[in-house]
């Protein structure tokens, strides 16, 4: 499976980041003042919600990156649009400090799932060491988020109020950003699978050097090799095996390379 073209990634992730930053990170610049006045909190407390969201983002980001490295980026990026939309709706309905901070908690999770860290990890998992120009292109497009999002939000405030503006932001996430992620090919490469024979989980705590462990190792090698031959996997990464135990278990086995070579009739 070949990864999507860098140009396609730049467009899809660039627009994604433009919309996400414009309707998430720059929200306080647009609505913090009127929101604080309306719900009876100080401007410092209102901006404290944003600071709290950044702490949540930092806490969640490593887990999101590991997930993207193993499973691709489409699910986290699509999920981010739902979480951000939910956070924006919750924020629009906030009437006190608890609701305000609850909304920013969701926003923090959504930003971890969908801002630069997630986008760059997705691009890196697909393109590897050639990702540099793609990241530059994504950043170039997303850099207009403040240019677009901030004035657009300020223009909506007089007519819609801060609550209505947040609901429009949520609609942008659901109507524009979510379909963009759903139909993008972020997860068609960069995945890692654990090969279990027949798809069944391996027994836990197989005794090292036992016939059952040897049989499981050979079966996993065969399964992985066959899936590569069928085009289901791009590559197979193996760990060291106990050759003596495999031979004692009755398998004709010289080494993993020779085993896979014979499997492929090479």
GROMACS .gro file of C-alpha atoms in nm, residues 8-210:
model
  203
    8UNK     CA    1  -0.250   1.563  -0.112
    9UNK     CA    2  -0.131   1.547   0.248
   10UNK     CA    3  -0.036   1.914   0.243
   11UNK     CA    4  -0.383   2.011   0.121
   12UNK     CA    5  -0.583   1.780   0.350
   13UNK     CA    6  -0.381   1.836   0.666
   14UNK     CA    7  -0.326   2.204   0.590
   15UNK     CA    8  -0.699   2.275   0.564
   16UNK     CA    9  -0.761   2.055   0.868
   17UNK     CA   10  -0.513   2.256   1.073
   18UNK     CA   11  -0.643   2.588   0.942
   19UNK     CA   12  -0.996   2.502   1.059
   20UNK     CA   13  -0.890   2.340   1.386
   21UNK     CA   14  -0.658   2.617   1.499
   22UNK     CA   15  -0.905   2.886   1.391
   23UNK     CA   16  -1.195   2.734   1.587
   24UNK     CA   17  -1.002   2.608   1.890
   25UNK     CA   18  -0.673   2.776   1.974
   26UNK     CA   19  -0.785   3.128   1.882
   27UNK     CA   20  -1.123   3.104   2.055
   28UNK     CA   21  -1.013   3.297   2.368
   29UNK     CA   22  -0.897   3.593   2.160
   30UNK     CA   23  -1.249   3.626   2.021
   31UNK     CA   24  -1.486   3.542   2.305
   32UNK     CA   25  -1.299   3.551   2.638
   33UNK     CA   26  -1.400   3.909   2.723
   34UNK     CA   27  -1.775   3.890   2.657
   35UNK     CA   28  -1.796   3.533   2.790
   36UNK     CA   29  -1.632   3.625   3.120
   37UNK     CA   30  -1.873   3.914   3.165
   38UNK     CA   31  -2.177   3.701   3.077
   39UNK     CA   32  -2.105   3.408   3.308
   40UNK     CA   33  -1.975   3.617   3.596
   41UNK     CA   34  -1.605   3.528   3.609
   42UNK     CA   35  -1.294   3.738   3.581
   43UNK     CA   36  -1.104   3.765   3.251
   44UNK     CA   37  -0.812   3.593   3.423
   45UNK     CA   38  -1.032   3.300   3.518
   46UNK     CA   39  -1.166   3.283   3.162
   47UNK     CA   40  -0.817   3.270   3.016
   48UNK     CA   41  -0.720   3.021   3.288
   49UNK     CA   42  -0.955   2.776   3.118
   50UNK     CA   43  -0.745   2.800   2.806
   51UNK     CA   44  -0.426   2.745   3.006
   52UNK     CA   45  -0.589   2.439   3.165
   53UNK     CA   46  -0.671   2.308   2.815
   54UNK     CA   47  -0.306   2.340   2.714
   55UNK     CA   48  -0.204   2.130   3.014
   56UNK     CA   49  -0.455   1.863   2.911
   57UNK     CA   50  -0.319   1.876   2.557
   58UNK     CA   51   0.037   1.824   2.677
   59UNK     CA   52  -0.066   1.531   2.894
   60UNK     CA   53  -0.255   1.355   2.614
   61UNK     CA   54  -0.017   1.426   2.324
   62UNK     CA   55   0.232   1.138   2.383
   63UNK     CA   56  -0.046   0.879   2.390
   64UNK     CA   57  -0.196   1.022   2.072
   65UNK     CA   58   0.141   1.011   1.898
   66UNK     CA   59   0.194   0.646   1.990
   67UNK     CA   60  -0.152   0.558   1.862
   68UNK     CA   61  -0.087   0.735   1.531
   69UNK     CA   62   0.245   0.553   1.491
   70UNK     CA   63   0.071   0.217   1.524
   71UNK     CA   64  -0.269   0.273   1.365
   72UNK     CA   65  -0.250   0.578   1.139
   73UNK     CA   66  -0.389   0.925   1.188
   74UNK     CA   67  -0.736   0.934   1.038
   75UNK     CA   68  -0.921   0.814   1.349
   76UNK     CA   69  -0.754   1.058   1.592
   77UNK     CA   70  -0.791   1.351   1.352
   78UNK     CA   71  -1.156   1.269   1.282
   79UNK     CA   72  -1.223   1.214   1.652
   80UNK     CA   73  -1.068   1.552   1.725
   81UNK     CA   74  -1.336   1.727   1.520
   82UNK     CA   75  -1.610   1.557   1.725
   83UNK     CA   76  -1.441   1.634   2.057
   84UNK     CA   77  -1.372   1.996   1.962
   85UNK     CA   78  -1.731   2.039   1.843
   86UNK     CA   79  -1.858   1.894   2.172
   87UNK     CA   80  -1.628   2.125   2.368
   88UNK     CA   81  -1.747   2.429   2.173
   89UNK     CA   82  -2.114   2.339   2.229
   90UNK     CA   83  -2.050   2.282   2.599
   91UNK     CA   84  -1.869   2.615   2.620
   92UNK     CA   85  -2.159   2.790   2.447
   93UNK     CA   86  -2.388   2.654   2.718
   94UNK     CA   87  -2.163   2.741   3.011
   95UNK     CA   88  -2.317   2.956   3.286
   96UNK     CA   89  -2.043   2.932   3.545
   97UNK     CA   90  -1.683   2.848   3.617
   98UNK     CA   91  -1.741   2.470   3.637
   99UNK     CA   92  -1.905   2.452   3.296
  100UNK     CA   93  -1.639   2.678   3.147
  101UNK     CA   94  -1.353   2.460   3.270
  102UNK     CA   95  -1.536   2.140   3.173
  103UNK     CA   96  -1.563   2.274   2.819
  104UNK     CA   97  -1.194   2.361   2.809
  105UNK     CA   98  -1.109   2.013   2.935
  106UNK     CA   99  -1.277   1.869   2.626
  107UNK     CA  100  -1.105   2.129   2.411
  108UNK     CA  101  -0.769   2.021   2.550
  109UNK     CA  102  -0.834   1.660   2.455
  110UNK     CA  103  -0.954   1.766   2.111
  111UNK     CA  104  -0.645   1.979   2.052
  112UNK     CA  105  -0.419   1.687   2.148
  113UNK     CA  106  -0.602   1.469   1.897
  114UNK     CA  107  -0.607   1.719   1.616
  115UNK     CA  108  -0.352   2.005   1.621
  116UNK     CA  109   0.008   2.018   1.497
  117UNK     CA  110   0.149   1.733   1.702
  118UNK     CA  111  -0.109   1.488   1.567
  119UNK     CA  112  -0.091   1.621   1.212
  120UNK     CA  113   0.288   1.608   1.198
  121UNK     CA  114   0.295   1.260   1.354
  122UNK     CA  115   0.047   1.146   1.090
  123UNK     CA  116   0.253   1.290   0.806
  124UNK     CA  117   0.573   1.145   0.953
  125UNK     CA  118   0.424   0.797   0.988
  126UNK     CA  119   0.330   0.807   0.620
  127UNK     CA  120   0.634   0.974   0.463
  128UNK     CA  121   0.918   0.898   0.702
  129UNK     CA  122   1.236   1.101   0.658
  130UNK     CA  123   1.091   1.274   0.349
  131UNK     CA  124   0.826   1.450   0.556
  132UNK     CA  125   1.006   1.786   0.591
  133UNK     CA  126   0.859   1.971   0.290
  134UNK     CA  127   0.513   1.838   0.372
  135UNK     CA  128   0.530   1.976   0.726
  136UNK     CA  129   0.641   2.309   0.582
  137UNK     CA  130   0.341   2.313   0.348
  138UNK     CA  131   0.097   2.220   0.624
  139UNK     CA  132   0.236   2.495   0.846
  140UNK     CA  133   0.215   2.750   0.562
  141UNK     CA  134  -0.158   2.686   0.514
  142UNK     CA  135  -0.237   2.658   0.884
  143UNK     CA  136  -0.050   2.980   0.951
  144UNK     CA  137  -0.348   3.167   0.811
  145UNK     CA  138  -0.570   3.038   1.094
  146UNK     CA  139  -0.536   3.358   1.294
  147UNK     CA  140  -0.574   3.570   0.979
  148UNK     CA  141  -0.901   3.395   0.893
  149UNK     CA  142  -1.043   3.272   1.223
  150UNK     CA  143  -0.986   3.574   1.443
  151UNK     CA  144  -1.146   3.836   1.212
  152UNK     CA  145  -1.429   3.597   1.117
  153UNK     CA  146  -1.512   3.537   1.480
  154UNK     CA  147  -1.494   3.908   1.562
  155UNK     CA  148  -1.727   3.982   1.270
  156UNK     CA  149  -1.986   3.729   1.397
  157UNK     CA  150  -1.989   3.856   1.756
  158UNK     CA  151  -2.217   4.159   1.707
  159UNK     CA  152  -2.484   3.957   1.526
  160UNK     CA  153  -2.459   3.617   1.697
  161UNK     CA  154  -2.306   3.690   2.035
  162UNK     CA  155  -2.028   3.481   2.182
  163UNK     CA  156  -2.251   3.176   2.230
  164UNK     CA  157  -2.374   3.184   1.872
  165UNK     CA  158  -2.019   3.229   1.746
  166UNK     CA  159  -1.909   2.916   1.932
  167UNK     CA  160  -2.197   2.720   1.780
  168UNK     CA  161  -2.089   2.832   1.432
  169UNK     CA  162  -1.737   2.712   1.514
  170UNK     CA  163  -1.881   2.375   1.618
  171UNK     CA  164  -2.075   2.358   1.292
  172UNK     CA  165  -1.755   2.425   1.097
  173UNK     CA  166  -1.591   2.130   1.270
  174UNK     CA  167  -1.880   1.896   1.191
  175UNK     CA  168  -1.977   2.019   0.844
  176UNK     CA  169  -1.631   2.085   0.698
  177UNK     CA  170  -1.351   1.936   0.904
  178UNK     CA  171  -1.509   1.600   0.984
  179UNK     CA  172  -1.589   1.506   0.619
  180UNK     CA  173  -1.239   1.612   0.518
  181UNK     CA  174  -1.086   1.367   0.766
  182UNK     CA  175  -1.334   1.091   0.690
  183UNK     CA  176  -1.246   1.078   0.322
  184UNK     CA  177  -0.871   1.132   0.355
  185UNK     CA  178  -0.622   0.845   0.332
  186UNK     CA  179  -0.421   0.910   0.646
  187UNK     CA  180  -0.435   0.550   0.763
  188UNK     CA  181  -0.350   0.366   0.441
  189UNK     CA  182   0.015   0.341   0.540
  190UNK     CA  183   0.224   0.366   0.852
  191UNK     CA  184   0.038   0.094   1.039
  192UNK     CA  185   0.197  -0.171   1.254
  193UNK     CA  186   0.031  -0.505   1.324
  194UNK     CA  187   0.107  -0.783   1.566
  195UNK     CA  188   0.077  -1.104   1.367
  196UNK     CA  189  -0.117  -1.372   1.553
  197UNK     CA  190  -0.181  -1.699   1.369
  198UNK     CA  191  -0.542  -1.719   1.261
  199UNK     CA  192  -0.612  -1.384   1.424
  200UNK     CA  193  -0.651  -1.546   1.766
  201UNK     CA  194  -0.465  -1.403   2.067
  202UNK     CA  195  -0.158  -1.597   2.170
  203UNK     CA  196  -0.169  -1.779   2.504
  204UNK     CA  197  -0.020  -1.578   2.785
  205UNK     CA  198   0.305  -1.676   2.956
  206UNK     CA  199   0.423  -1.939   2.711
  207UNK     CA  200   0.724  -2.109   2.875
  208UNK     CA  201   1.045  -2.002   2.705
  209UNK     CA  202   1.193  -2.282   2.498
  210UNK     CA  203   0.880  -2.496   2.523
   0.00000   0.00000   0.00000
